């Protein structure tokens, strides 16, 4: 049985314990950076290919939901505050999201919700916040379900549910529910992998990948001209779609091997290949588009030259935008940070960058 059906079966068996109930709940959820990129989807947020990411530590969303449940309420009510200000654009998006979840969370219509959300990173930094914000909201919703039904889940089942619900808001958000190295999408290489929920990959070796650093260079602070959702949709008719699926599968298994073998050389090769392929797919879409800037290319060239000159294993990756993520093991921090400051910061908008690293995943707040 797929995850969605087992969720619905379980919902039918659960009862709300209260006629009226009032409480607030808060979660912190980190963003994540994909190493193997999710690009293209079908049906209800099902990825065309499996992906792998690092969960970040410092780039997080904190979300508090103040809720009042009344069994006689016939339609939920929602107020959404982003960074202390009512935000109607986000409110409309969240409202559509809640509508879409009614089958899984039948108590939704009984709720009056006031949601307060804020990010640790500047809103205009061009960092995709949908992963951390849908992650945080999904965790709050599963907590509310637990409160109202009195049914305590195991931690694993709680997170699986949150990952499932987060995915329905934004695909990459399902990976943010877990810490460290996370995979999403059915793959023959990972037992229990699923298109519906993400899964944490246990890094058996206590190796360099456990303390990876990510310096995010803020190259462009303006919004994206083409949203990720439009980009995903353009993959359906992309002439390289079949080859991309083959490439993603092969890169995924090779990346797992390089992590198992502590092989930074092949790790770098695969991660950079994924980043450049993602943007090549955008160029090859119809209509074609590009999100990188001149400065993105200059930075990439400098990173590659630095690696060649010093032999320090520093890799770059890109998300669906112009910003560059500089990835390297913690042991090289004293060489890489000065390099970033002396050679790369000049390409950043107002000299901005964020120093982040691999993190443990979401945190329940008081
Ligand atoms: C390039 O998860 O933002 O960052 O599912 O439409 O919300 P939606 O898309 P989103 O896409 C992320 C694309 C990516 C690659 C990745 O994170 O795997």
PDB file of N, CA and C in Angstrom, residues 189-234:
ATOM      1  N   UNK A 189      18.658   1.862  -5.185  1.00  0.00           N
ATOM      2  CA  UNK A 189      19.878   1.845  -4.376  1.00  0.00           C
ATOM      3  C   UNK A 189      19.616   2.060  -2.892  1.00  0.00           C
ATOM      4  N   UNK A 190      18.385   2.474  -2.556  1.00  0.00           N
ATOM      5  CA  UNK A 190      18.111   2.747  -1.137  1.00  0.00           C
ATOM      6  C   UNK A 190      16.838   2.015  -0.706  1.00  0.00           C
ATOM      7  N   UNK A 191      17.010   1.065   0.208  1.00  0.00           N
ATOM      8  CA  UNK A 191      15.864   0.318   0.714  1.00  0.00           C
ATOM      9  C   UNK A 191      14.921   1.305   1.396  1.00  0.00           C
ATOM     10  N   UNK A 192      13.611   1.086   1.255  1.00  0.00           N
ATOM     11  CA  UNK A 192      12.576   1.924   1.881  1.00  0.00           C
ATOM     12  C   UNK A 192      12.468   3.321   1.285  1.00  0.00           C
ATOM     13  N   UNK A 193      13.182   3.611   0.208  1.00  0.00           N
ATOM     14  CA  UNK A 193      13.028   4.954  -0.386  1.00  0.00           C
ATOM     15  C   UNK A 193      11.641   5.043  -1.016  1.00  0.00           C
ATOM     16  N   UNK A 194      11.141   6.275  -1.110  1.00  0.00           N
ATOM     17  CA  UNK A 194       9.756   6.463  -1.542  1.00  0.00           C
ATOM     18  C   UNK A 194       9.605   7.783  -2.294  1.00  0.00           C
ATOM     19  N   UNK A 195       8.661   7.810  -3.237  1.00  0.00           N
ATOM     20  CA  UNK A 195       8.346   9.070  -3.918  1.00  0.00           C
ATOM     21  C   UNK A 195       7.509   9.980  -3.027  1.00  0.00           C
ATOM     22  N   UNK A 196       6.928   9.425  -1.950  1.00  0.00           N
ATOM     23  CA  UNK A 196       5.979  10.193  -1.143  1.00  0.00           C
ATOM     24  C   UNK A 196       6.586  10.836   0.103  1.00  0.00           C
ATOM     25  N   UNK A 197       7.660  10.253   0.601  1.00  0.00           N
ATOM     26  CA  UNK A 197       8.319  10.812   1.784  1.00  0.00           C
ATOM     27  C   UNK A 197       9.842  10.704   1.609  1.00  0.00           C
ATOM     28  N   UNK A 198      10.550  11.526   2.362  1.00  0.00           N
ATOM     29  CA  UNK A 198      12.013  11.459   2.318  1.00  0.00           C
ATOM     30  C   UNK A 198      12.498  10.459   3.370  1.00  0.00           C
ATOM     31  N   UNK A 199      13.770  10.147   3.298  1.00  0.00           N
ATOM     32  CA  UNK A 199      14.348   9.183   4.243  1.00  0.00           C
ATOM     33  C   UNK A 199      15.768   9.642   4.574  1.00  0.00           C
ATOM     34  N   UNK A 200      16.139   9.486   5.843  1.00  0.00           N
ATOM     35  CA  UNK A 200      17.504   9.886   6.222  1.00  0.00           C
ATOM     36  C   UNK A 200      18.476   8.783   5.789  1.00  0.00           C
ATOM     37  N   UNK A 201      19.586   9.201   5.206  1.00  0.00           N
ATOM     38  CA  UNK A 201      20.598   8.213   4.838  1.00  0.00           C
ATOM     39  C   UNK A 201      21.594   8.155   5.971  1.00  0.00           C
ATOM     40  N   UNK A 202      21.800   6.989   6.478  1.00  0.00           N
ATOM     41  CA  UNK A 202      22.746   6.866   7.585  1.00  0.00           C
ATOM     42  C   UNK A 202      24.151   6.756   6.992  1.00  0.00           C
ATOM     43  N   UNK A 203      24.956   7.729   7.336  1.00  0.00           N
ATOM     44  CA  UNK A 203      26.350   7.709   6.888  1.00  0.00           C
ATOM     45  C   UNK A 203      27.126   6.826   7.874  1.00  0.00           C
ATOM     46  N   UNK A 204      27.406   5.601   7.420  1.00  0.00           N
ATOM     47  CA  UNK A 204      27.971   4.598   8.336  1.00  0.00           C
ATOM     48  C   UNK A 204      29.348   5.003   8.850  1.00  0.00           C
ATOM     49  N   UNK A 205      30.077   5.681   7.991  1.00  0.00           N
ATOM     50  CA  UNK A 205      31.430   6.058   8.415  1.00  0.00           C
ATOM     51  C   UNK A 205      31.383   7.406   9.094  1.00  0.00           C
ATOM     52  N   UNK A 206      32.200   7.559  10.093  1.00  0.00           N
ATOM     53  CA  UNK A 206      32.263   8.866  10.727  1.00  0.00           C
ATOM     54  C   UNK A 206      33.259   9.696   9.919  1.00  0.00           C
ATOM     55  N   UNK A 207      32.844  10.088   8.733  1.00  0.00           N
ATOM     56  CA  UNK A 207      33.811  10.680   7.820  1.00  0.00           C
ATOM     57  C   UNK A 207      33.564  12.168   7.598  1.00  0.00           C
ATOM     58  N   UNK A 208      34.301  12.751   6.668  1.00  0.00           N
ATOM     59  CA  UNK A 208      34.252  14.204   6.436  1.00  0.00           C
ATOM     60  C   UNK A 208      32.864  14.728   6.108  1.00  0.00           C
ATOM     61  N   UNK A 209      31.994  13.865   5.580  1.00  0.00           N
ATOM     62  CA  UNK A 209      30.678  14.370   5.179  1.00  0.00           C
ATOM     63  C   UNK A 209      29.797  14.717   6.374  1.00  0.00           C
ATOM     64  N   UNK A 210      30.207  14.272   7.555  1.00  0.00           N
ATOM     65  CA  UNK A 210      29.402  14.587   8.743  1.00  0.00           C
ATOM     66  C   UNK A 210      29.585  16.018   9.234  1.00  0.00           C
ATOM     67  N   UNK A 211      30.613  16.710   8.736  1.00  0.00           N
ATOM     68  CA  UNK A 211      30.802  18.094   9.219  1.00  0.00           C
ATOM     69  C   UNK A 211      30.923  19.077   8.045  1.00  0.00           C
ATOM     70  N   UNK A 212      30.252  18.736   6.948  1.00  0.00           N
ATOM     71  CA  UNK A 212      30.394  19.584   5.760  1.00  0.00           C
ATOM     72  C   UNK A 212      29.901  21.008   6.009  1.00  0.00           C
ATOM     73  N   UNK A 213      30.625  21.943   5.394  1.00  0.00           N
ATOM     74  CA  UNK A 213      30.301  23.368   5.495  1.00  0.00           C
ATOM     75  C   UNK A 213      29.653  23.821   4.187  1.00  0.00           C
ATOM     76  N   UNK A 214      28.810  24.830   4.278  1.00  0.00           N
ATOM     77  CA  UNK A 214      28.186  25.409   3.080  1.00  0.00           C
ATOM     78  C   UNK A 214      28.212  26.924   3.217  1.00  0.00           C
ATOM     79  N   UNK A 215      29.085  27.573   2.438  1.00  0.00           N
ATOM     80  CA  UNK A 215      29.075  29.042   2.438  1.00  0.00           C
ATOM     81  C   UNK A 215      28.212  29.480   1.251  1.00  0.00           C
ATOM     82  N   UNK A 216      27.119  30.153   1.579  1.00  0.00           N
ATOM     83  CA  UNK A 216      26.158  30.534   0.527  1.00  0.00           C
ATOM     84  C   UNK A 216      26.459  31.961   0.092  1.00  0.00           C
ATOM     85  N   UNK A 217      26.898  32.100  -1.148  1.00  0.00           N
ATOM     86  CA  UNK A 217      27.246  33.424  -1.669  1.00  0.00           C
ATOM     87  C   UNK A 217      25.992  34.049  -2.278  1.00  0.00           C
ATOM     88  N   UNK A 218      25.608  35.173  -1.742  1.00  0.00           N
ATOM     89  CA  UNK A 218      24.378  35.824  -2.222  1.00  0.00           C
ATOM     90  C   UNK A 218      24.733  36.705  -3.432  1.00  0.00           C
ATOM     91  N   UNK A 219      24.596  36.112  -4.598  1.00  0.00           N
ATOM     92  CA  UNK A 219      24.981  36.810  -5.832  1.00  0.00           C
ATOM     93  C   UNK A 219      23.857  37.751  -6.271  1.00  0.00           C
ATOM     94  N   UNK A 220      22.637  37.287  -6.100  1.00  0.00           N
ATOM     95  CA  UNK A 220      21.509  38.073  -6.587  1.00  0.00           C
ATOM     96  C   UNK A 220      20.391  38.072  -5.552  1.00  0.00           C
ATOM     97  N   UNK A 221      19.910  39.258  -5.228  1.00  0.00           N
ATOM     98  CA  UNK A 221      18.882  39.343  -4.191  1.00  0.00           C
ATOM     99  C   UNK A 221      17.483  39.558  -4.761  1.00  0.00           C
ATOM    100  N   UNK A 222      17.404  39.723  -6.061  1.00  0.00           N
ATOM    101  CA  UNK A 222      16.069  39.955  -6.633  1.00  0.00           C
ATOM    102  C   UNK A 222      15.394  38.605  -6.812  1.00  0.00           C
ATOM    103  N   UNK A 223      14.072  38.609  -6.891  1.00  0.00           N
ATOM    104  CA  UNK A 223      13.343  37.337  -7.024  1.00  0.00           C
ATOM    105  C   UNK A 223      13.673  36.661  -8.345  1.00  0.00           C
ATOM    106  N   UNK A 224      13.315  35.368  -8.407  1.00  0.00           N
ATOM    107  CA  UNK A 224      13.614  34.619  -9.634  1.00  0.00           C
ATOM    108  C   UNK A 224      12.656  35.018 -10.755  1.00  0.00           C
ATOM    109  N   UNK A 225      13.152  35.188 -11.978  1.00  0.00           N
ATOM    110  CA  UNK A 225      12.240  35.501 -13.095  1.00  0.00           C
ATOM    111  C   UNK A 225      11.327  34.319 -13.443  1.00  0.00           C
ATOM    112  N   UNK A 226      11.807  33.087 -13.164  1.00  0.00           N
ATOM    113  CA  UNK A 226      10.979  31.893 -13.431  1.00  0.00           C
ATOM    114  C   UNK A 226      10.958  31.078 -12.140  1.00  0.00           C
ATOM    115  N   UNK A 227       9.731  30.779 -11.650  1.00  0.00           N
ATOM    116  CA  UNK A 227       9.638  30.053 -10.376  1.00  0.00           C
ATOM    117  C   UNK A 227      10.076  28.596 -10.565  1.00  0.00           C
ATOM    118  N   UNK A 228      10.416  27.946  -9.438  1.00  0.00           N
ATOM    119  CA  UNK A 228      10.778  26.520  -9.516  1.00  0.00           C
ATOM    120  C   UNK A 228       9.613  25.718 -10.094  1.00  0.00           C
ATOM    121  N   UNK A 229       8.390  26.092  -9.689  1.00  0.00           N
ATOM    122  CA  UNK A 229       7.225  25.327 -10.170  1.00  0.00           C
ATOM    123  C   UNK A 229       7.145  25.361 -11.690  1.00  0.00           C
ATOM    124  N   UNK A 230       7.371  26.559 -12.277  1.00  0.00           N
ATOM    125  CA  UNK A 230       7.350  26.641 -13.753  1.00  0.00           C
ATOM    126  C   UNK A 230       8.502  25.837 -14.342  1.00  0.00           C
ATOM    127  N   UNK A 231       9.666  25.915 -13.692  1.00  0.00           N
ATOM    128  CA  UNK A 231      10.834  25.172 -14.172  1.00  0.00           C
ATOM    129  C   UNK A 231      10.563  23.674 -14.173  1.00  0.00           C
ATOM    130  N   UNK A 232       9.952  23.175 -13.088  1.00  0.00           N
ATOM    131  CA  UNK A 232       9.614  21.742 -13.015  1.00  0.00           C
ATOM    132  C   UNK A 232       8.682  21.371 -14.170  1.00  0.00           C
ATOM    133  N   UNK A 233       7.685  22.231 -14.405  1.00  0.00           N
ATOM    134  CA  UNK A 233       6.683  21.932 -15.442  1.00  0.00           C
ATOM    135  C   UNK A 233       7.350  21.852 -16.823  1.00  0.00           C
ATOM    136  N   UNK A 234       8.352  22.683 -17.050  1.00  0.00           N
ATOM    137  CA  UNK A 234       9.008  22.688 -18.368  1.00  0.00           C
ATOM    138  C   UNK A 234       9.839  21.424 -18.607  1.00  0.00           C
TER     139      UNK A 234
END
